[in-house]
Amino acid sequence: MRMLLIIMLTALFLCSCSTGLNVRKSKIVYFNKEFTGTFDNNAYDVNGRRYGSPTLLGLFERYNEKADSVSILFDTSGRLELTFMDSLGTVKSEKFKGSFGKKGYYQVYLRNDKIEIPPVFPIIFGKHNINRVRLACTPEGNLIIDNQWNESGNIFLLGVGDNGRRQSFFSRKK
């Protein structure tokens, strides 16, 4: 019994020490506030394809926007700014408040609502509505977006909902 507990704690410890991006560290280049770039709106590769292949704007919950490319930059206060031209030729801009992670990626919580009764182990009631987006780059200059979501809830032992994770790769426009 003691050996099983040691093995389980070791596995938990080793699994919890990753960056969250399921890409080798040699294939990731982290960026800072000076980063800018223009990328295709459609992904050229998706890990976690069973959840679909959304556009870059779709990952930021801008589903009805049609654009060929999206420009990314950071303003002076560190907010992420997406600029794109819609199908009518109007230039639109959206800003998102996020933070640079300790490991060098940029992280935005589009939704982060959590209710748990009692806290930590919600046996009576729990509701999660979380949508997180992390950004990093490849050495070639392409964009990696790691999207993780949890839209679930429970009352006593009855649970319902959806959660998942995918990494999408977007080509840099030249």
mmCIF file with all atom_site columns, C-alpha atoms in Angstrom:
data_model
loop_
_atom_site.group_PDB
_atom_site.id
_atom_site.type_symbol
_atom_site.label_atom_id
_atom_site.label_alt_id
_atom_site.label_comp_id
_atom_site.label_asym_id
_atom_site.label_entity_id
_atom_site.label_seq_id
_atom_site.pdbx_PDB_ins_code
_atom_site.Cartn_x
_atom_site.Cartn_y
_atom_site.Cartn_z
_atom_site.occupancy
_atom_site.B_iso_or_equiv
_atom_site.pdbx_formal_charge
_atom_site.auth_seq_id
_atom_site.auth_comp_id
_atom_site.auth_asym_id
_atom_site.auth_atom_id
_atom_site.pdbx_PDB_model_num
ATOM 1   C CA . MET A 1 1   ? 0.000   0.000  0.000   1.00 0.00 ? 1   MET A CA 1
ATOM 2   C CA . ARG A 1 2   ? 2.811   2.390  0.911   1.00 0.00 ? 2   ARG A CA 1
ATOM 3   C CA . MET A 1 3   ? 4.670   1.602  -2.316  1.00 0.00 ? 3   MET A CA 1
ATOM 4   C CA . LEU A 1 4   ? 1.533   2.285  -4.374  1.00 0.00 ? 4   LEU A CA 1
ATOM 5   C CA . LEU A 1 5   ? 1.123   5.666  -2.700  1.00 0.00 ? 5   LEU A CA 1
ATOM 6   C CA . ILE A 1 6   ? 4.751   6.568  -3.439  1.00 0.00 ? 6   ILE A CA 1
ATOM 7   C CA . ILE A 1 7   ? 4.359   5.585  -7.101  1.00 0.00 ? 7   ILE A CA 1
ATOM 8   C CA . MET A 1 8   ? 1.143   7.594  -7.448  1.00 0.00 ? 8   MET A CA 1
ATOM 9   C CA . LEU A 1 9   ? 2.657   10.710 -5.840  1.00 0.00 ? 9   LEU A CA 1
ATOM 10  C CA . THR A 1 10  ? 5.769   10.435 -8.022  1.00 0.00 ? 10  THR A CA 1
ATOM 11  C CA . ALA A 1 11  ? 3.648   10.141 -11.186 1.00 0.00 ? 11  ALA A CA 1
ATOM 12  C CA . LEU A 1 12  ? 1.526   13.108 -10.125 1.00 0.00 ? 12  LEU A CA 1
ATOM 13  C CA . PHE A 1 13  ? 4.609   15.194 -9.411  1.00 0.00 ? 13  PHE A CA 1
ATOM 14  C CA . LEU A 1 14  ? 6.246   14.370 -12.748 1.00 0.00 ? 14  LEU A CA 1
ATOM 15  C CA . CYS A 1 15  ? 3.080   15.047 -14.750 1.00 0.00 ? 15  CYS A CA 1
ATOM 16  C CA . SER A 1 16  ? 2.380   18.394 -13.095 1.00 0.00 ? 16  SER A CA 1
ATOM 17  C CA . CYS A 1 17  ? 5.741   19.966 -13.971 1.00 0.00 ? 17  CYS A CA 1
ATOM 18  C CA . SER A 1 18  ? 5.187   20.668 -17.660 1.00 0.00 ? 18  SER A CA 1
ATOM 19  C CA . THR A 1 19  ? 4.596   23.956 -19.477 1.00 0.00 ? 19  THR A CA 1
ATOM 20  C CA . GLY A 1 20  ? 1.192   22.818 -20.655 1.00 0.00 ? 20  GLY A CA 1
ATOM 21  C CA . LEU A 1 21  ? 2.245   23.049 -24.285 1.00 0.00 ? 21  LEU A CA 1
ATOM 22  C CA . ASN A 1 22  ? 2.626   19.472 -25.507 1.00 0.00 ? 22  ASN A CA 1
ATOM 23  C CA . VAL A 1 23  ? 5.448   20.453 -27.818 1.00 0.00 ? 23  VAL A CA 1
ATOM 24  C CA . ARG A 1 24  ? 9.128   19.801 -27.128 1.00 0.00 ? 24  ARG A CA 1
ATOM 25  C CA . LYS A 1 25  ? 10.945  22.767 -25.582 1.00 0.00 ? 25  LYS A CA 1
ATOM 26  C CA . SER A 1 26  ? 13.393  22.775 -28.507 1.00 0.00 ? 26  SER A CA 1
ATOM 27  C CA . LYS A 1 27  ? 10.432  23.526 -30.808 1.00 0.00 ? 27  LYS A CA 1
ATOM 28  C CA . ILE A 1 28  ? 9.207   26.545 -28.788 1.00 0.00 ? 28  ILE A CA 1
ATOM 29  C CA . VAL A 1 29  ? 10.455  30.122 -28.804 1.00 0.00 ? 29  VAL A CA 1
ATOM 30  C CA . TYR A 1 30  ? 8.888   32.271 -26.116 1.00 0.00 ? 30  TYR A CA 1
ATOM 31  C CA . PHE A 1 31  ? 8.260   35.941 -26.703 1.00 0.00 ? 31  PHE A CA 1
ATOM 32  C CA . ASN A 1 32  ? 7.836   39.219 -24.849 1.00 0.00 ? 32  ASN A CA 1
ATOM 33  C CA . LYS A 1 33  ? 6.010   42.565 -25.212 1.00 0.00 ? 33  LYS A CA 1
ATOM 34  C CA . GLU A 1 34  ? 7.984   43.513 -28.340 1.00 0.00 ? 34  GLU A CA 1
ATOM 35  C CA . PHE A 1 35  ? 6.564   40.579 -30.332 1.00 0.00 ? 35  PHE A CA 1
ATOM 36  C CA . THR A 1 36  ? 4.574   41.387 -33.486 1.00 0.00 ? 36  THR A CA 1
ATOM 37  C CA . GLY A 1 37  ? 3.486   39.293 -36.444 1.00 0.00 ? 37  GLY A CA 1
ATOM 38  C CA . THR A 1 38  ? 0.827   38.582 -39.030 1.00 0.00 ? 38  THR A CA 1
ATOM 39  C CA . PHE A 1 39  ? -0.501  35.026 -39.265 1.00 0.00 ? 39  PHE A CA 1
ATOM 40  C CA . ASP A 1 40  ? -2.943  33.014 -41.376 1.00 0.00 ? 40  ASP A CA 1
ATOM 41  C CA . ASN A 1 41  ? -6.386  32.795 -39.798 1.00 0.00 ? 41  ASN A CA 1
ATOM 42  C CA . ASN A 1 42  ? -6.621  29.050 -40.575 1.00 0.00 ? 42  ASN A CA 1
ATOM 43  C CA . ALA A 1 43  ? -4.387  26.511 -38.818 1.00 0.00 ? 43  ALA A CA 1
ATOM 44  C CA . TYR A 1 44  ? -2.014  24.326 -40.822 1.00 0.00 ? 44  TYR A CA 1
ATOM 45  C CA . ASP A 1 45  ? -1.859  21.690 -38.056 1.00 0.00 ? 45  ASP A CA 1
ATOM 46  C CA . VAL A 1 46  ? -3.899  20.818 -34.962 1.00 0.00 ? 46  VAL A CA 1
ATOM 47  C CA . ASN A 1 47  ? -3.054  18.443 -32.102 1.00 0.00 ? 47  ASN A CA 1
ATOM 48  C CA . GLY A 1 48  ? -6.346  17.361 -30.565 1.00 0.00 ? 48  GLY A CA 1
ATOM 49  C CA . ARG A 1 49  ? -8.207  17.383 -33.884 1.00 0.00 ? 49  ARG A CA 1
ATOM 50  C CA . ARG A 1 50  ? -11.177 15.499 -32.448 1.00 0.00 ? 50  ARG A CA 1
ATOM 51  C CA . TYR A 1 51  ? -12.264 18.848 -31.010 1.00 0.00 ? 51  TYR A CA 1
ATOM 52  C CA . GLY A 1 52  ? -12.227 20.478 -34.448 1.00 0.00 ? 52  GLY A CA 1
ATOM 53  C CA . SER A 1 53  ? -9.925  22.969 -36.119 1.00 0.00 ? 53  SER A CA 1
ATOM 54  C CA . PRO A 1 54  ? -11.046 26.507 -35.278 1.00 0.00 ? 54  PRO A CA 1
ATOM 55  C CA . THR A 1 55  ? -9.620  29.644 -36.838 1.00 0.00 ? 55  THR A CA 1
ATOM 56  C CA . LEU A 1 56  ? -7.273  31.912 -34.931 1.00 0.00 ? 56  LEU A CA 1
ATOM 57  C CA . LEU A 1 57  ? -10.142 34.350 -34.348 1.00 0.00 ? 57  LEU A CA 1
ATOM 58  C CA . GLY A 1 58  ? -12.387 31.429 -33.342 1.00 0.00 ? 58  GLY A CA 1
ATOM 59  C CA . LEU A 1 59  ? -9.959  30.511 -30.566 1.00 0.00 ? 59  LEU A CA 1
ATOM 60  C CA . PHE A 1 60  ? -10.528 34.023 -29.194 1.00 0.00 ? 60  PHE A CA 1
ATOM 61  C CA . GLU A 1 61  ? -14.317 33.521 -29.446 1.00 0.00 ? 61  GLU A CA 1
ATOM 62  C CA . ARG A 1 62  ? -14.754 35.729 -32.533 1.00 0.00 ? 62  ARG A CA 1
ATOM 63  C CA . TYR A 1 63  ? -16.684 33.092 -34.501 1.00 0.00 ? 63  TYR A CA 1
ATOM 64  C CA . ASN A 1 64  ? -18.535 35.225 -37.060 1.00 0.00 ? 64  ASN A CA 1
ATOM 65  C CA . GLU A 1 65  ? -15.484 37.159 -38.255 1.00 0.00 ? 65  GLU A CA 1
ATOM 66  C CA . LYS A 1 66  ? -14.147 36.221 -41.682 1.00 0.00 ? 66  LYS A CA 1
ATOM 67  C CA . ALA A 1 67  ? -10.531 37.218 -42.271 1.00 0.00 ? 67  ALA A CA 1
ATOM 68  C CA . ASP A 1 68  ? -7.564  35.854 -44.208 1.00 0.00 ? 68  ASP A CA 1
ATOM 69  C CA . SER A 1 69  ? -4.922  36.982 -41.759 1.00 0.00 ? 69  SER A CA 1
ATOM 70  C CA . VAL A 1 70  ? -4.618  38.338 -38.232 1.00 0.00 ? 70  VAL A CA 1
ATOM 71  C CA . SER A 1 71  ? -1.941  40.677 -36.893 1.00 0.00 ? 71  SER A CA 1
ATOM 72  C CA . ILE A 1 72  ? -0.783  40.222 -33.312 1.00 0.00 ? 72  ILE A CA 1
ATOM 73  C CA . LEU A 1 73  ? 1.010   42.779 -31.163 1.00 0.00 ? 73  LEU A CA 1
ATOM 74  C CA . PHE A 1 74  ? 1.184   43.929 -27.553 1.00 0.00 ? 74  PHE A CA 1
ATOM 75  C CA . ASP A 1 75  ? 0.284   47.454 -26.452 1.00 0.00 ? 75  ASP A CA 1
ATOM 76  C CA . THR A 1 76  ? 2.248   49.455 -23.896 1.00 0.00 ? 76  THR A CA 1
ATOM 77  C CA . SER A 1 77  ? 0.305   47.974 -20.963 1.00 0.00 ? 77  SER A CA 1
ATOM 78  C CA . GLY A 1 78  ? 0.984   44.373 -22.081 1.00 0.00 ? 78  GLY A CA 1
ATOM 79  C CA . ARG A 1 79  ? -2.469  43.610 -23.505 1.00 0.00 ? 79  ARG A CA 1
ATOM 80  C CA . LEU A 1 80  ? -2.692  41.390 -26.576 1.00 0.00 ? 80  LEU A CA 1
ATOM 81  C CA . GLU A 1 81  ? -4.128  43.158 -29.619 1.00 0.00 ? 81  GLU A CA 1
ATOM 82  C CA . LEU A 1 82  ? -5.561  41.259 -32.609 1.00 0.00 ? 82  LEU A CA 1
ATOM 83  C CA . THR A 1 83  ? -6.068  43.318 -35.778 1.00 0.00 ? 83  THR A CA 1
ATOM 84  C CA . PHE A 1 84  ? -7.812  41.962 -38.866 1.00 0.00 ? 84  PHE A CA 1
ATOM 85  C CA . MET A 1 85  ? -9.796  43.040 -41.915 1.00 0.00 ? 85  MET A CA 1
ATOM 86  C CA . ASP A 1 86  ? -13.333 41.667 -42.109 1.00 0.00 ? 86  ASP A CA 1
ATOM 87  C CA . SER A 1 87  ? -15.155 40.616 -45.314 1.00 0.00 ? 87  SER A CA 1
ATOM 88  C CA . LEU A 1 88  ? -16.462 44.181 -45.844 1.00 0.00 ? 88  LEU A CA 1
ATOM 89  C CA . GLY A 1 89  ? -12.937 45.641 -45.811 1.00 0.00 ? 89  GLY A CA 1
ATOM 90  C CA . THR A 1 90  ? -13.269 47.222 -42.372 1.00 0.00 ? 90  THR A CA 1
ATOM 91  C CA . VAL A 1 91  ? -10.208 46.999 -40.139 1.00 0.00 ? 91  VAL A CA 1
ATOM 92  C CA . LYS A 1 92  ? -11.166 45.703 -36.684 1.00 0.00 ? 92  LYS A CA 1
ATOM 93  C CA . SER A 1 93  ? -9.124  45.421 -33.526 1.00 0.00 ? 93  SER A CA 1
ATOM 94  C CA . GLU A 1 94  ? -9.735  43.410 -30.340 1.00 0.00 ? 94  GLU A CA 1
ATOM 95  C CA . LYS A 1 95  ? -7.711  43.658 -27.120 1.00 0.00 ? 95  LYS A CA 1
ATOM 96  C CA . PHE A 1 96  ? -7.333  40.921 -24.511 1.00 0.00 ? 96  PHE A CA 1
ATOM 97  C CA . LYS A 1 97  ? -5.927  41.234 -21.010 1.00 0.00 ? 97  LYS A CA 1
ATOM 98  C CA . GLY A 1 98  ? -3.511  38.476 -20.152 1.00 0.00 ? 98  GLY A CA 1
ATOM 99  C CA . SER A 1 99  ? -0.149  37.823 -18.597 1.00 0.00 ? 99  SER A CA 1
ATOM 100 C CA . PHE A 1 100 ? 3.244   36.452 -19.486 1.00 0.00 ? 100 PHE A CA 1
ATOM 101 C CA . GLY A 1 101 ? 3.823   33.100 -17.814 1.00 0.00 ? 101 GLY A CA 1
ATOM 102 C CA . LYS A 1 102 ? 6.958   32.244 -15.879 1.00 0.00 ? 102 LYS A CA 1
ATOM 103 C CA . LYS A 1 103 ? 7.957   29.903 -18.695 1.00 0.00 ? 103 LYS A CA 1
ATOM 104 C CA . GLY A 1 104 ? 7.702   32.642 -21.371 1.00 0.00 ? 104 GLY A CA 1
ATOM 105 C CA . TYR A 1 105 ? 4.306   32.103 -23.002 1.00 0.00 ? 105 TYR A CA 1
ATOM 106 C CA . TYR A 1 106 ? 1.435   34.607 -22.990 1.00 0.00 ? 106 TYR A CA 1
ATOM 107 C CA . GLN A 1 107 ? -1.792  33.446 -21.342 1.00 0.00 ? 107 GLN A CA 1
ATOM 108 C CA . VAL A 1 108 ? -5.333  34.846 -21.689 1.00 0.00 ? 108 VAL A CA 1
ATOM 109 C CA . TYR A 1 109 ? -8.373  33.659 -19.750 1.00 0.00 ? 109 TYR A CA 1
ATOM 110 C CA . LEU A 1 110 ? -11.414 34.401 -21.918 1.00 0.00 ? 110 LEU A CA 1
ATOM 111 C CA . ARG A 1 111 ? -13.643 32.936 -19.195 1.00 0.00 ? 111 ARG A CA 1
ATOM 112 C CA . ASN A 1 112 ? -12.635 31.860 -15.711 1.00 0.00 ? 112 ASN A CA 1
ATOM 113 C CA . ASP A 1 113 ? -15.756 31.191 -13.637 1.00 0.00 ? 113 ASP A CA 1
ATOM 114 C CA . LYS A 1 114 ? -15.670 28.502 -10.961 1.00 0.00 ? 114 LYS A CA 1
ATOM 115 C CA . ILE A 1 115 ? -18.182 27.770 -8.195  1.00 0.00 ? 115 ILE A CA 1
ATOM 116 C CA . GLU A 1 116 ? -17.594 24.872 -5.792  1.00 0.00 ? 116 GLU A CA 1
ATOM 117 C CA . ILE A 1 117 ? -19.593 23.915 -2.690  1.00 0.00 ? 117 ILE A CA 1
ATOM 118 C CA . PRO A 1 118 ? -17.727 22.946 -0.516  1.00 0.00 ? 118 PRO A CA 1
ATOM 119 C CA . PRO A 1 119 ? -14.434 24.355 -1.871  1.00 0.00 ? 119 PRO A CA 1
ATOM 120 C CA . VAL A 1 120 ? -11.668 22.049 -3.152  1.00 0.00 ? 120 VAL A CA 1
ATOM 121 C CA . PHE A 1 121 ? -13.794 18.875 -3.220  1.00 0.00 ? 121 PHE A CA 1
ATOM 122 C CA . PRO A 1 122 ? -17.222 19.949 -4.569  1.00 0.00 ? 122 PRO A CA 1
ATOM 123 C CA . ILE A 1 123 ? -19.441 17.027 -3.601  1.00 0.00 ? 123 ILE A CA 1
ATOM 124 C CA . ILE A 1 124 ? -22.655 19.083 -3.245  1.00 0.00 ? 124 ILE A CA 1
ATOM 125 C CA . PHE A 1 125 ? -22.389 21.477 -6.200  1.00 0.00 ? 125 PHE A CA 1
ATOM 126 C CA . GLY A 1 126 ? -19.756 22.502 -8.734  1.00 0.00 ? 126 GLY A CA 1
ATOM 127 C CA . LYS A 1 127 ? -19.761 24.598 -11.898 1.00 0.00 ? 127 LYS A CA 1
ATOM 128 C CA . HIS A 1 128 ? -16.824 25.428 -14.167 1.00 0.00 ? 128 HIS A CA 1
ATOM 129 C CA . ASN A 1 129 ? -16.809 27.748 -17.171 1.00 0.00 ? 129 ASN A CA 1
ATOM 130 C CA . ILE A 1 130 ? -13.171 28.197 -18.147 1.00 0.00 ? 130 ILE A CA 1
ATOM 131 C CA . ASN A 1 131 ? -11.558 28.983 -21.502 1.00 0.00 ? 131 ASN A CA 1
ATOM 132 C CA . ARG A 1 132 ? -7.797  29.572 -21.516 1.00 0.00 ? 132 ARG A CA 1
ATOM 133 C CA . VAL A 1 133 ? -5.544  30.421 -24.468 1.00 0.00 ? 133 VAL A CA 1
ATOM 134 C CA . ARG A 1 134 ? -1.711  30.283 -24.355 1.00 0.00 ? 134 ARG A CA 1
ATOM 135 C CA . LEU A 1 135 ? 0.522   31.652 -27.109 1.00 0.00 ? 135 LEU A CA 1
ATOM 136 C CA . ALA A 1 136 ? 4.111   30.794 -28.071 1.00 0.00 ? 136 ALA A CA 1
ATOM 137 C CA . CYS A 1 137 ? 6.136   30.580 -31.304 1.00 0.00 ? 137 CYS A CA 1
ATOM 138 C CA . THR A 1 138 ? 8.088   27.943 -33.204 1.00 0.00 ? 138 THR A CA 1
ATOM 139 C CA . PRO A 1 139 ? 11.736  28.579 -34.192 1.00 0.00 ? 139 PRO A CA 1
ATOM 140 C CA . GLU A 1 140 ? 10.478  29.167 -37.748 1.00 0.00 ? 140 GLU A CA 1
ATOM 141 C CA . GLY A 1 141 ? 8.307   32.051 -36.507 1.00 0.00 ? 141 GLY A CA 1
ATOM 142 C CA . ASN A 1 142 ? 4.940   30.276 -36.688 1.00 0.00 ? 142 ASN A CA 1
ATOM 143 C CA . LEU A 1 143 ? 2.383   30.711 -33.901 1.00 0.00 ? 143 LEU A CA 1
ATOM 144 C CA . ILE A 1 144 ? 1.357   27.975 -31.447 1.00 0.00 ? 144 ILE A CA 1
ATOM 145 C CA . ILE A 1 145 ? -1.922  28.454 -29.592 1.00 0.00 ? 145 ILE A CA 1
ATOM 146 C CA . ASP A 1 146 ? -2.728  26.058 -26.765 1.00 0.00 ? 146 ASP A CA 1
ATOM 147 C CA . ASN A 1 147 ? -6.460  26.164 -25.971 1.00 0.00 ? 147 ASN A CA 1
ATOM 148 C CA . GLN A 1 148 ? -7.870  24.470 -22.869 1.00 0.00 ? 148 GLN A CA 1
ATOM 149 C CA . TRP A 1 149 ? -11.488 24.639 -21.733 1.00 0.00 ? 149 TRP A CA 1
ATOM 150 C CA . ASN A 1 150 ? -13.723 23.206 -19.035 1.00 0.00 ? 150 ASN A CA 1
ATOM 151 C CA . GLU A 1 151 ? -17.487 23.696 -19.238 1.00 0.00 ? 151 GLU A CA 1
ATOM 152 C CA . SER A 1 152 ? -18.825 21.266 -16.675 1.00 0.00 ? 152 SER A CA 1
ATOM 153 C CA . GLY A 1 153 ? -20.934 20.997 -13.564 1.00 0.00 ? 153 GLY A CA 1
ATOM 154 C CA . ASN A 1 154 ? -22.179 18.572 -10.949 1.00 0.00 ? 154 ASN A CA 1
ATOM 155 C CA . ILE A 1 155 ? -24.882 18.189 -8.353  1.00 0.00 ? 155 ILE A CA 1
ATOM 156 C CA . PHE A 1 156 ? -24.024 15.489 -5.832  1.00 0.00 ? 156 PHE A CA 1
ATOM 157 C CA . LEU A 1 157 ? -22.814 12.537 -7.924  1.00 0.00 ? 157 LEU A CA 1
ATOM 158 C CA . LEU A 1 158 ? -24.456 13.620 -11.192 1.00 0.00 ? 158 LEU A CA 1
ATOM 159 C CA . GLY A 1 159 ? -22.025 15.364 -13.521 1.00 0.00 ? 159 GLY A CA 1
ATOM 160 C CA . VAL A 1 160 ? -22.311 16.820 -16.991 1.00 0.00 ? 160 VAL A CA 1
ATOM 161 C CA . GLY A 1 161 ? -20.184 18.912 -19.309 1.00 0.00 ? 161 GLY A CA 1
ATOM 162 C CA . ASP A 1 162 ? -17.238 19.029 -21.608 1.00 0.00 ? 162 ASP A CA 1
ATOM 163 C CA . ASN A 1 163 ? -13.562 19.736 -21.292 1.00 0.00 ? 163 ASN A CA 1
ATOM 164 C CA . GLY A 1 164 ? -10.666 19.423 -23.668 1.00 0.00 ? 164 GLY A CA 1
ATOM 165 C CA . ARG A 1 165 ? -7.413  20.720 -24.982 1.00 0.00 ? 165 ARG A CA 1
ATOM 166 C CA . ARG A 1 166 ? -5.834  21.326 -28.363 1.00 0.00 ? 166 ARG A CA 1
ATOM 167 C CA . GLN A 1 167 ? -2.771  22.979 -29.850 1.00 0.00 ? 167 GLN A CA 1
ATOM 168 C CA . SER A 1 168 ? -3.191  24.834 -33.140 1.00 0.00 ? 168 SER A CA 1
ATOM 169 C CA . PHE A 1 169 ? -0.316  25.964 -35.371 1.00 0.00 ? 169 PHE A CA 1
ATOM 170 C CA . PHE A 1 170 ? -0.620  29.061 -37.588 1.00 0.00 ? 170 PHE A CA 1
ATOM 171 C CA . SER A 1 171 ? 1.755   30.096 -40.401 1.00 0.00 ? 171 SER A CA 1
ATOM 172 C CA . ARG A 1 172 ? 3.406   33.506 -40.336 1.00 0.00 ? 172 ARG A CA 1
ATOM 173 C CA . LYS A 1 173 ? 2.587   35.715 -43.320 1.00 0.00 ? 173 LYS A CA 1
ATOM 174 C CA . LYS A 1 174 ? 5.592   37.191 -45.051 1.00 0.00 ? 174 LYS A CA 1
#
